[in-house]
Amino acid sequence: MSLRRTKSIESSIADSLEKGHNLKRTLGTWDLMIMGVAVAVGAGIFSVGAKAAGSYAGPSVTLGFILAAFTCALAIMCYAEFASAVPVAGSAYTFTYATLGELLAWIIGWDLILEMLTAAAVIAKYWGIYLSNVFALWHWDIPAEINVVGLKVSWGAFVIVAIFTTLLVLGTKLSARVASIFTLIKIAIVVFVIVVGAFFINIKNYTPFIPESVPTKGGDGDAWSQSLFSFMTGAAPAQYGIFGLLAGASLVFFAFIGFDVIATSAEEVKNPQKTLPRGIFAGLAIVTVLYIGVSLVLTGMVPYTVLADDPNASLATAFVAVGAGWAAQVISVGILVGLTTVIMVLLLGLSRVLFAMSRDGLLPRSLSKTSAKRGTPVRIQIITGLAVALIAGLTDVGVLEEMINIGTLSAFVLVSIAVVVLRKKRPDLKRAFKVPFSPFLPILSAVLCFWLMMNLTTLTWVRFAVWLVIGLVVYFAYGRRHSVVGIEAKRIFDDTIRDEAIAEEDSLRK
C-alpha cells in the first residue's frame, strides 16, 4: 500500500470511458480560448491589479504582470504537454498521479480545491458588491448585504452562483455559449479602458517606475504581512522596491489561474491532443496583451499613491480621480459583466477536480456519477455551488485572495517537475505538444513558480500549511483506504499470494 503508487495513463484514459462516470466531449478551440479569457480577464484586472499597484509595486506592476505571464507561459507549456498525452479530467491532480504518486497527487488535488474554491468565493463576493454599485448608478438603494437571522448575507453572491451552477448542470456546451457572449462584452470594456484611459496618461506618474522600498504599516514587528523570503532572510517588512515588485507579481498571478482551470476540462474537449494546446496558448496571448495595456494606463492616469490610499481601489478609482466619472460608470457595468464569467469557469474547474478525485476513490465514488443525458457530474456540481455560495455569502473573503495564488503556484511547481519525470518514465508516449528545451524550461518553470510562492506573505504560508494538514487527515482517514488503485493493487497482491500458496501445496502433494 505504498504512498508512491501511481495510476497508469492507460487506466486514466480507460476510466474516462466508464459508463456513468464519464463526461461528454463538446468543447472546441474557440470554447477553450474564450474560457481562458473569461476566467482571467476580470480576476486580475478588475479586483487585484489596482491593489498590487497601490500596495506593492507602484507603476512597475506592469513588470509584475509580464513576470507572472512569463512564468505562467512556462507552466502552461507543461500543462499542454500533459493534457495532449493524458486528455482526462483532473488537470494537475491527474498528471501528478501518473508520475509522482498518489500522496502527492492528493496534495495537489487538495491544493486545486483550495485555489478554485477560494477564487470562486472571492469573485462571487466582488460580483455582489459591484452589482450594488451598478444599482447605485440608477439611484436604486439596494445594499450588497442583507441581514438574515442576525447574519450579514451577500445575496448577490448566492444569486450568481445559483444561476451558473444550474447552467453547468444542464450542460458544459450551453454554459460555454453563455460565457462567450459575456466574454466578448468584457473584452470590449477592457479595450474601452485602454483607449479612453490613454487620453488621461501623465508621463510623470510613471516616475519612479519602481518606488523606493518603505516599511509596511505596522513596522518591523509586522512579520505576518511580509513575504516568507524576507522573513527567512531577516529583511525588515517593506513594500515597493524590488521585493515589492516580486510581491506584486505573486499577487497578480491570480490573474492567470484561468489557464490552469482549462486543463481540468480536458475530458470534455474534442480532439484534445491538438485543441487543448491551441486554445490555451491563444487565450494566454490575448490576456497578456490586455493586462499590459490596462496596467500601463492605470498607473499612467494617476500616481500609485492615489491607489494606495484607497483600500477598495479599482480601475474606476483612476477614472474618478481624473474627473472622468462617466467612464467609471461604464467600467462598473463592465466589471459586473466581466466577473460573471469568472465565476462560471471556476465552478466548472472545481467540480472537475473533485470529479476526478471521486472517480479514483479518494473521495466518495458516488459523487462522480454523471447524468446519462447531459454527461455532467450533477451531484458534485450542486455540492460545489453550495460550498462557494456559503463562503462568498457569509464570510469575509478578503483574507482568501493570496490563498488562491499559493494553491495555483504549488500545482504549477509539481506539474513542471512531473513533465520531466514522465519524459523519462514514458518516452514511448505520443505527445501532440512537447515543451521545448526540456528539461531546462520545465525546471525553470518550477523554480520561478516556487520563487513567486516565497514572495507571498508569511501568514499565507501558515494558512496553507493548516490546509495541507487538514487534507492529510482526510487522505489517511478516507482516501488511502478507498483508493481504486490501492484496492486493485491489494487484490492483485492477494491473488498472487493465494496462487503461490496453491502452487506450494501442489508441489508438496507431488
Short mmCIF file of C-alpha atoms in Angstrom, two decimals, residues 27-494:
data_model
loop_
_atom_site.label_atom_id
_atom_site.label_comp_id
_atom_site.label_asym_id
_atom_site.label_seq_id
_atom_site.Cartn_x
_atom_site.Cartn_y
_atom_site.Cartn_z
CA LEU A 27 -15.69 21.79 -26.46
CA GLY A 28 -13.54 23.15 -29.32
CA THR A 29 -10.58 25.54 -29.64
CA TRP A 30 -12.82 28.63 -29.59
CA ASP A 31 -14.54 27.44 -26.41
CA LEU A 32 -11.20 26.90 -24.63
CA MET A 33 -9.79 30.25 -25.75
CA ILE A 34 -12.92 32.04 -24.58
CA MET A 35 -12.85 30.08 -21.34
CA GLY A 36 -9.31 31.26 -20.62
CA VAL A 37 -10.14 34.90 -21.35
CA ALA A 38 -13.41 34.54 -19.45
CA VAL A 39 -11.79 33.49 -16.21
CA ALA A 40 -8.59 35.55 -16.44
CA VAL A 41 -9.79 38.97 -17.55
CA GLY A 42 -11.64 40.13 -14.50
CA ALA A 43 -9.97 38.08 -11.83
CA GLY A 44 -6.77 40.10 -12.10
CA ILE A 45 -7.51 43.47 -13.68
CA PHE A 46 -10.84 44.15 -12.03
CA SER A 47 -10.04 43.03 -8.50
CA VAL A 48 -6.33 42.89 -7.63
CA GLY A 49 -4.46 44.82 -10.33
CA ALA A 50 -5.06 48.19 -8.66
CA LYS A 51 -4.26 46.73 -5.25
CA ALA A 52 -0.94 45.34 -6.48
CA ALA A 53 0.00 48.74 -7.95
CA GLY A 54 -1.03 50.75 -4.90
CA SER A 55 0.21 48.50 -2.11
CA TYR A 56 3.13 46.59 -3.59
CA ALA A 57 4.72 47.58 -6.89
CA GLY A 58 3.64 51.07 -8.00
CA PRO A 59 3.99 51.65 -11.77
CA SER A 60 6.23 48.58 -12.00
CA VAL A 61 3.10 46.44 -11.63
CA THR A 62 3.35 46.21 -15.44
CA LEU A 63 6.61 44.30 -14.99
CA GLY A 64 4.82 42.22 -12.39
CA PHE A 65 2.21 41.21 -14.97
CA ILE A 66 4.94 40.40 -17.51
CA LEU A 67 6.82 38.26 -14.98
CA ALA A 68 3.63 36.50 -13.97
CA ALA A 69 2.68 35.95 -17.64
CA PHE A 70 6.13 34.56 -18.48
CA THR A 71 6.02 32.19 -15.52
CA CYS A 72 2.50 31.16 -16.44
CA ALA A 73 3.53 30.53 -20.06
CA LEU A 74 6.30 28.17 -18.93
CA ALA A 75 3.93 26.27 -16.66
CA ILE A 76 1.17 26.22 -19.26
CA MET A 77 3.53 24.58 -21.76
CA CYS A 78 3.92 21.78 -19.21
CA TYR A 79 0.13 21.57 -18.83
CA ALA A 80 -0.28 21.48 -22.61
CA GLU A 81 2.16 18.58 -22.97
CA PHE A 82 0.40 16.61 -20.25
CA ALA A 83 -3.10 17.39 -21.46
CA SER A 84 -2.23 16.29 -25.00
CA ALA A 85 -0.88 12.99 -23.63
CA VAL A 86 -3.47 12.41 -20.86
CA PRO A 87 -6.71 14.08 -22.02
CA VAL A 88 -8.83 13.34 -18.95
CA ALA A 89 -10.41 15.43 -16.18
CA GLY A 90 -8.40 16.49 -13.15
CA SER A 91 -5.61 18.65 -14.55
CA ALA A 92 -2.55 18.77 -12.26
CA TYR A 93 -4.03 16.13 -9.96
CA THR A 94 -4.30 13.57 -12.77
CA PHE A 95 -0.86 14.44 -14.15
CA THR A 96 0.78 14.09 -10.73
CA TYR A 97 -0.98 10.77 -10.06
CA ALA A 98 0.54 9.37 -13.26
CA THR A 99 4.09 10.39 -12.36
CA LEU A 100 4.83 11.31 -8.74
CA GLY A 101 2.45 9.05 -6.85
CA GLU A 102 -0.85 9.03 -5.01
CA LEU A 103 0.11 11.05 -1.94
CA LEU A 104 1.49 13.96 -3.95
CA ALA A 105 -1.50 13.68 -6.30
CA TRP A 106 -3.82 14.01 -3.32
CA ILE A 107 -1.89 17.01 -2.03
CA ILE A 108 -2.02 18.78 -5.37
CA GLY A 109 -5.71 17.92 -5.79
CA TRP A 110 -6.32 19.35 -2.33
CA ASP A 111 -4.39 22.49 -3.37
CA LEU A 112 -6.51 22.82 -6.52
CA ILE A 113 -9.65 22.64 -4.39
CA LEU A 114 -8.22 25.46 -2.27
CA GLU A 115 -7.39 27.51 -5.37
CA MET A 116 -10.71 27.21 -7.15
CA LEU A 117 -12.98 27.20 -4.11
CA THR A 118 -11.46 30.37 -2.69
CA ALA A 119 -11.20 32.04 -6.12
CA ALA A 120 -14.86 31.37 -6.90
CA ALA A 121 -15.90 32.66 -3.46
CA VAL A 122 -13.77 35.83 -3.75
CA ILE A 123 -15.10 36.68 -7.21
CA ALA A 124 -18.71 35.90 -6.27
CA LYS A 125 -18.36 38.29 -3.32
CA TYR A 126 -16.93 41.02 -5.59
CA TRP A 127 -19.77 40.39 -8.03
CA GLY A 128 -22.33 41.11 -5.34
CA ILE A 129 -20.53 44.33 -4.38
CA TYR A 130 -20.33 45.56 -7.99
CA LEU A 131 -23.98 44.68 -8.54
CA SER A 132 -24.84 47.06 -5.71
CA ASN A 133 -22.61 49.71 -7.32
CA VAL A 134 -24.44 49.35 -10.62
CA PHE A 135 -27.77 49.73 -8.85
CA ALA A 136 -26.39 52.93 -7.28
CA LEU A 137 -25.76 54.33 -10.79
CA TRP A 138 -29.51 54.16 -11.31
CA HIS A 139 -30.11 55.64 -7.85
CA TRP A 140 -31.52 52.38 -6.56
CA ASP A 141 -30.59 51.99 -2.92
CA ILE A 142 -30.15 48.21 -2.78
CA PRO A 143 -27.41 47.14 -0.34
CA ALA A 144 -24.87 44.45 -1.21
CA GLU A 145 -25.66 42.66 2.05
CA ILE A 146 -28.90 41.93 3.88
CA ASN A 147 -29.46 40.82 7.45
CA VAL A 148 -30.80 37.28 7.84
CA VAL A 149 -31.30 35.99 11.38
CA GLY A 150 -28.52 38.22 12.64
CA LEU A 151 -26.12 37.27 9.81
CA LYS A 152 -24.92 39.61 7.10
CA VAL A 153 -25.56 37.82 3.81
CA SER A 154 -24.19 38.83 0.40
CA TRP A 155 -27.33 37.97 -1.54
CA GLY A 156 -25.77 38.75 -4.92
CA ALA A 157 -23.17 36.02 -4.45
CA PHE A 158 -25.89 33.45 -3.79
CA VAL A 159 -27.83 34.51 -6.89
CA ILE A 160 -24.95 34.39 -9.39
CA VAL A 161 -23.57 31.08 -8.06
CA ALA A 162 -27.04 29.53 -8.24
CA ILE A 163 -27.51 30.66 -11.86
CA PHE A 164 -24.23 29.22 -13.11
CA THR A 165 -24.48 26.04 -11.07
CA THR A 166 -27.80 25.42 -12.84
CA LEU A 167 -26.29 26.13 -16.27
CA LEU A 168 -23.34 23.80 -15.63
CA VAL A 169 -25.71 21.04 -14.53
CA LEU A 170 -27.65 21.48 -17.78
CA GLY A 171 -24.52 21.12 -19.93
CA THR A 172 -20.95 22.35 -20.41
CA LYS A 173 -21.53 23.43 -24.03
CA LEU A 174 -24.54 25.55 -23.05
CA SER A 175 -22.50 27.23 -20.31
CA ALA A 176 -19.67 27.89 -22.79
CA ARG A 177 -22.07 29.63 -25.19
CA VAL A 178 -23.36 31.91 -22.45
CA ALA A 179 -19.77 32.63 -21.37
CA SER A 180 -18.84 33.59 -24.96
CA ILE A 181 -21.40 36.39 -25.01
CA PHE A 182 -20.27 37.83 -21.68
CA THR A 183 -16.60 37.48 -22.59
CA LEU A 184 -16.91 39.45 -25.85
CA ILE A 185 -18.60 42.25 -23.89
CA LYS A 186 -15.80 42.06 -21.33
CA ILE A 187 -13.08 42.38 -23.99
CA ALA A 188 -14.87 45.40 -25.44
CA ILE A 189 -14.88 47.05 -21.99
CA VAL A 190 -11.17 46.41 -21.50
CA VAL A 191 -10.33 47.88 -24.91
CA PHE A 192 -12.52 50.85 -23.96
CA VAL A 193 -10.50 51.33 -20.77
CA ILE A 194 -7.21 51.27 -22.66
CA VAL A 195 -8.32 53.69 -25.41
CA VAL A 196 -10.13 56.21 -23.18
CA GLY A 197 -7.60 55.97 -20.36
CA ALA A 198 -4.72 56.66 -22.76
CA PHE A 199 -6.00 60.25 -23.17
CA PHE A 200 -5.51 60.87 -19.44
CA ILE A 201 -1.97 59.48 -19.11
CA ASN A 202 0.54 61.75 -17.42
CA ILE A 203 4.08 60.53 -18.07
CA LYS A 204 5.20 61.91 -14.70
CA ASN A 205 3.08 59.27 -12.96
CA TYR A 206 5.48 56.58 -14.19
CA THR A 207 8.26 58.11 -12.08
CA PRO A 208 9.60 56.46 -10.04
CA PHE A 209 8.80 53.33 -12.02
CA ILE A 210 9.97 51.14 -9.14
CA PRO A 211 9.23 53.19 -5.99
CA GLU A 212 11.78 53.18 -3.19
CA SER A 213 11.20 50.49 -0.60
CA VAL A 214 9.40 51.71 2.55
CA PRO A 215 8.42 49.95 5.79
CA THR A 216 4.93 48.48 5.82
CA LYS A 217 2.30 49.74 8.20
CA GLY A 218 2.92 48.02 11.48
CA GLY A 219 6.71 48.44 11.49
CA ASP A 220 9.40 45.87 11.97
CA GLY A 221 7.26 43.67 14.16
CA ASP A 222 4.69 43.07 11.43
CA ALA A 223 6.20 39.74 10.44
CA TRP A 224 2.94 38.20 9.20
CA SER A 225 2.50 40.76 6.41
CA GLN A 226 5.98 40.39 4.90
CA SER A 227 6.96 37.81 2.33
CA LEU A 228 8.28 34.46 3.52
CA PHE A 229 11.56 35.20 1.73
CA SER A 230 12.00 38.48 3.61
CA PHE A 231 11.09 36.76 6.86
CA MET A 232 13.63 33.96 6.31
CA THR A 233 16.42 36.34 5.28
CA GLY A 234 15.79 38.73 8.16
CA ALA A 235 14.84 41.69 5.95
CA ALA A 236 12.53 44.25 7.55
CA PRO A 237 8.89 44.14 6.36
CA ALA A 238 8.61 46.54 3.44
CA GLN A 239 6.57 47.45 0.40
CA TYR A 240 7.65 48.74 -3.03
CA GLY A 241 11.22 48.32 -4.24
CA ILE A 242 12.35 45.06 -5.85
CA PHE A 243 10.72 42.89 -3.20
CA GLY A 244 7.51 44.88 -3.63
CA LEU A 245 7.64 44.22 -7.39
CA LEU A 246 8.05 40.49 -6.76
CA ALA A 247 5.26 40.50 -4.18
CA GLY A 248 3.07 42.34 -6.70
CA ALA A 249 3.88 39.73 -9.35
CA SER A 250 2.90 37.00 -6.90
CA LEU A 251 -0.41 38.75 -6.24
CA VAL A 252 -1.32 39.46 -9.89
CA PHE A 253 -0.51 35.85 -10.72
CA PHE A 254 -4.11 35.47 -9.55
CA ALA A 255 -4.97 36.85 -12.99
CA PHE A 256 -3.64 33.76 -14.76
CA ILE A 257 -5.37 30.96 -12.87
CA GLY A 258 -7.79 30.56 -15.77
CA PHE A 259 -5.33 28.57 -17.84
CA ASP A 260 -4.87 26.06 -15.07
CA VAL A 261 -8.66 25.65 -14.94
CA ILE A 262 -8.87 24.98 -18.70
CA ALA A 263 -6.80 21.83 -18.28
CA THR A 264 -9.41 20.42 -15.88
CA SER A 265 -11.88 20.25 -18.79
CA ALA A 266 -9.62 18.05 -20.97
CA GLU A 267 -12.10 15.17 -20.84
CA GLU A 268 -14.79 17.38 -22.41
CA VAL A 269 -12.66 18.58 -25.36
CA LYS A 270 -12.99 17.29 -28.90
CA ASN A 271 -9.66 16.17 -30.38
CA PRO A 272 -7.87 17.24 -27.17
CA GLN A 273 -4.34 16.48 -28.40
CA LYS A 274 -4.48 19.44 -30.79
CA THR A 275 -7.36 21.52 -29.44
CA LEU A 276 -6.08 21.96 -25.87
CA PRO A 277 -2.66 23.49 -26.67
CA ARG A 278 -4.16 25.80 -29.31
CA GLY A 279 -6.96 27.02 -27.04
CA ILE A 280 -4.73 27.56 -24.02
CA PHE A 281 -1.98 29.49 -25.82
CA ALA A 282 -4.41 31.64 -27.82
CA GLY A 283 -6.20 32.64 -24.64
CA LEU A 284 -2.94 33.39 -22.79
CA ALA A 285 -1.72 35.64 -25.62
CA ILE A 286 -4.93 37.71 -25.65
CA VAL A 287 -4.99 38.05 -21.86
CA THR A 288 -1.34 39.11 -21.57
CA VAL A 289 -1.74 41.90 -24.14
CA LEU A 290 -4.86 43.19 -22.40
CA TYR A 291 -3.21 43.14 -18.95
CA ILE A 292 -0.12 45.02 -20.04
CA GLY A 293 -2.25 47.65 -21.78
CA VAL A 294 -4.54 48.21 -18.80
CA SER A 295 -1.74 48.30 -16.21
CA LEU A 296 0.15 50.93 -18.24
CA VAL A 297 -2.98 53.06 -18.49
CA LEU A 298 -3.94 52.57 -14.85
CA THR A 299 -0.59 53.69 -13.44
CA GLY A 300 -0.22 56.45 -16.04
CA MET A 301 -3.56 58.06 -15.24
CA VAL A 302 -2.96 58.59 -11.50
CA PRO A 303 0.00 58.41 -9.11
CA TYR A 304 0.26 54.99 -7.48
CA THR A 305 -0.18 56.72 -4.11
CA VAL A 306 -3.80 57.50 -5.05
CA LEU A 307 -4.42 53.78 -5.45
CA ALA A 308 -2.56 53.07 -2.20
CA ASP A 309 -4.77 55.49 -0.24
CA ASP A 310 -7.98 53.74 -1.33
CA PRO A 311 -8.47 50.32 0.31
CA ASN A 312 -11.07 49.50 -2.36
CA ALA A 313 -9.03 50.78 -5.32
CA SER A 314 -10.08 49.60 -8.77
CA LEU A 315 -9.98 50.76 -12.37
CA ALA A 316 -12.92 53.04 -11.64
CA THR A 317 -10.84 54.79 -8.94
CA ALA A 318 -8.40 56.08 -11.57
CA PHE A 319 -11.15 57.45 -13.83
CA VAL A 320 -12.91 59.21 -10.95
CA ALA A 321 -9.58 60.76 -9.88
CA VAL A 322 -9.07 62.36 -13.31
CA GLY A 323 -12.64 63.69 -13.47
CA ALA A 324 -13.99 61.08 -15.88
CA GLY A 325 -16.75 59.77 -13.65
CA TRP A 326 -18.88 58.83 -16.64
CA ALA A 327 -16.20 56.33 -17.69
CA ALA A 328 -16.15 54.92 -14.18
CA GLN A 329 -19.87 54.18 -14.53
CA VAL A 330 -19.31 52.25 -17.75
CA ILE A 331 -16.46 50.36 -16.10
CA SER A 332 -18.66 49.39 -13.15
CA VAL A 333 -21.13 47.76 -15.54
CA GLY A 334 -18.26 46.14 -17.44
CA ILE A 335 -16.73 44.78 -14.27
CA LEU A 336 -20.03 43.21 -13.30
CA VAL A 337 -20.28 41.52 -16.71
CA GLY A 338 -16.62 40.54 -16.59
CA LEU A 339 -16.71 38.90 -13.19
CA THR A 340 -19.78 36.92 -14.20
CA THR A 341 -17.87 34.54 -16.47
CA VAL A 342 -15.02 34.13 -13.98
CA ILE A 343 -17.39 32.51 -11.52
CA MET A 344 -18.72 30.09 -14.13
CA VAL A 345 -15.32 28.79 -15.24
CA LEU A 346 -14.10 28.40 -11.65
CA LEU A 347 -17.21 26.43 -10.70
CA LEU A 348 -16.55 24.21 -13.72
CA GLY A 349 -12.90 23.65 -12.82
CA LEU A 350 -13.59 22.93 -9.14
CA SER A 351 -16.23 20.34 -9.94
CA ARG A 352 -13.97 18.59 -12.47
CA VAL A 353 -11.09 18.21 -10.00
CA LEU A 354 -13.46 16.83 -7.37
CA PHE A 355 -14.97 14.57 -10.06
CA ALA A 356 -11.56 13.09 -10.93
CA MET A 357 -10.62 12.54 -7.27
CA SER A 358 -14.01 10.97 -6.59
CA ARG A 359 -13.77 8.64 -9.60
CA ASP A 360 -10.40 7.45 -8.27
CA GLY A 361 -11.98 6.67 -4.90
CA LEU A 362 -10.02 9.27 -2.93
CA LEU A 363 -13.38 10.94 -2.25
CA PRO A 364 -16.73 9.06 -2.13
CA ARG A 365 -17.06 7.48 -5.57
CA SER A 366 -20.83 8.01 -5.67
CA LEU A 367 -20.16 11.72 -6.16
CA SER A 368 -18.64 11.12 -9.60
CA LYS A 369 -21.89 9.78 -11.04
CA THR A 370 -22.73 11.65 -14.25
CA SER A 371 -26.03 12.39 -15.93
CA ALA A 372 -26.78 9.90 -18.72
CA LYS A 373 -28.48 12.60 -20.80
CA ARG A 374 -26.22 15.63 -20.28
CA GLY A 375 -22.92 13.99 -19.34
CA THR A 376 -22.32 16.32 -16.38
CA PRO A 377 -21.45 15.43 -12.74
CA VAL A 378 -24.70 16.76 -11.26
CA ARG A 379 -24.07 15.81 -7.62
CA ILE A 380 -20.62 17.35 -7.42
CA GLN A 381 -21.70 20.45 -9.33
CA ILE A 382 -24.51 21.15 -6.86
CA ILE A 383 -22.28 20.50 -3.83
CA THR A 384 -19.55 22.84 -5.11
CA GLY A 385 -22.14 25.50 -5.87
CA LEU A 386 -23.49 25.33 -2.33
CA ALA A 387 -19.99 25.49 -0.81
CA VAL A 388 -18.98 28.53 -2.89
CA ALA A 389 -22.26 30.32 -2.20
CA LEU A 390 -21.98 29.81 1.55
CA ILE A 391 -18.37 31.01 1.73
CA ALA A 392 -18.99 34.01 -0.50
CA GLY A 393 -22.32 34.91 1.04
CA LEU A 394 -21.49 34.56 4.72
CA THR A 395 -17.77 35.25 5.22
CA ASP A 396 -15.17 37.97 4.73
CA VAL A 397 -13.29 36.63 1.70
CA GLY A 398 -10.62 39.36 1.66
CA VAL A 399 -8.16 37.13 3.53
CA LEU A 400 -8.52 34.42 0.89
CA GLU A 401 -7.00 36.23 -2.12
CA GLU A 402 -3.40 35.13 -1.57
CA MET A 403 -4.55 31.59 -0.73
CA ILE A 404 -5.65 31.31 -4.35
CA ASN A 405 -2.15 32.09 -5.59
CA ILE A 406 -0.30 29.68 -3.34
CA GLY A 407 -2.65 26.88 -4.39
CA THR A 408 -2.11 27.64 -8.07
CA LEU A 409 1.66 28.04 -7.80
CA SER A 410 2.11 24.79 -5.86
CA ALA A 411 0.23 22.97 -8.64
CA PHE A 412 2.42 24.64 -11.28
CA VAL A 413 5.59 23.54 -9.47
CA LEU A 414 4.58 19.88 -9.35
CA VAL A 415 3.27 19.78 -12.94
CA SER A 416 6.54 21.29 -14.19
CA ILE A 417 8.53 18.61 -12.35
CA ALA A 418 6.13 15.88 -13.47
CA VAL A 419 6.78 16.66 -17.16
CA VAL A 420 10.45 15.79 -16.70
CA VAL A 421 9.53 12.61 -14.80
CA LEU A 422 7.05 11.45 -17.46
CA ARG A 423 9.58 12.06 -20.26
CA LYS A 424 11.91 9.58 -18.53
CA LYS A 425 9.25 7.07 -17.46
CA ARG A 426 7.28 7.01 -20.73
CA PRO A 427 9.43 8.13 -23.67
CA ASP A 428 7.17 5.99 -25.89
CA LEU A 429 4.06 8.05 -25.13
CA LYS A 430 2.62 10.01 -28.06
CA ARG A 431 2.57 13.74 -27.35
CA ALA A 432 0.90 16.21 -29.73
CA PHE A 433 2.77 19.02 -27.99
CA LYS A 434 6.19 18.94 -26.31
CA VAL A 435 7.77 21.57 -24.07
CA PRO A 436 10.86 22.80 -25.96
CA PHE A 437 14.32 22.67 -24.36
CA SER A 438 13.29 20.08 -21.80
CA PRO A 439 14.32 19.60 -19.00
CA PHE A 440 15.64 23.21 -18.82
CA LEU A 441 12.32 25.05 -19.33
CA PRO A 442 10.22 22.79 -17.03
CA ILE A 443 12.84 23.16 -14.27
CA LEU A 444 12.96 26.93 -14.83
CA SER A 445 9.16 26.98 -14.58
CA ALA A 446 9.26 25.12 -11.26
CA VAL A 447 11.94 27.45 -9.86
CA LEU A 448 10.10 30.64 -10.90
CA CYS A 449 6.79 29.41 -9.51
CA PHE A 450 8.44 28.49 -6.22
CA TRP A 451 10.12 31.89 -6.11
CA LEU A 452 6.73 33.57 -6.52
CA MET A 453 5.42 31.39 -3.70
CA MET A 454 8.26 32.60 -1.48
CA ASN A 455 7.11 36.17 -2.08
CA LEU A 456 3.67 35.54 -0.62
CA THR A 457 3.15 36.58 2.98
CA THR A 458 4.18 34.50 5.97
CA LEU A 459 0.57 34.37 7.15
CA THR A 460 -0.49 32.93 3.79
CA TRP A 461 2.07 30.14 4.21
CA VAL A 462 0.80 29.39 7.71
CA ARG A 463 -2.79 29.14 6.45
CA PHE A 464 -1.58 26.98 3.56
CA ALA A 465 0.16 24.62 6.00
CA VAL A 466 -3.02 24.31 8.04
CA TRP A 467 -5.00 23.50 4.88
CA LEU A 468 -2.45 20.79 3.95
CA VAL A 469 -2.66 19.23 7.41
CA ILE A 470 -6.45 19.04 7.11
CA GLY A 471 -6.01 17.44 3.69
CA LEU A 472 -3.60 14.80 5.01
CA VAL A 473 -6.05 13.90 7.78
CA VAL A 474 -8.80 13.40 5.18
CA TYR A 475 -6.48 11.33 2.96
CA PHE A 476 -5.30 8.95 5.66
CA ALA A 477 -8.77 8.71 7.23
CA TYR A 478 -10.62 8.01 3.98
CA GLY A 479 -8.82 8.41 0.65
CA ARG A 480 -5.97 5.96 1.13
CA ARG A 481 -8.30 3.15 2.23
CA HIS A 482 -10.80 3.67 -0.60
CA SER A 483 -8.38 4.38 -3.44
CA VAL A 484 -9.38 2.41 -6.57
CA VAL A 485 -5.71 1.99 -7.47
CA GLY A 486 -4.92 0.81 -3.94
CA ILE A 487 -7.82 -1.63 -3.84
CA GLU A 488 -6.80 -3.06 -7.21
CA ALA A 489 -3.16 -3.36 -6.09
CA LYS A 490 -4.26 -5.17 -2.92
CA ARG A 491 -6.45 -7.54 -4.96
CA ILE A 492 -3.55 -8.38 -7.27
CA PHE A 493 -1.26 -8.87 -4.28
CA ASP A 494 -3.77 -11.17 -2.52
#
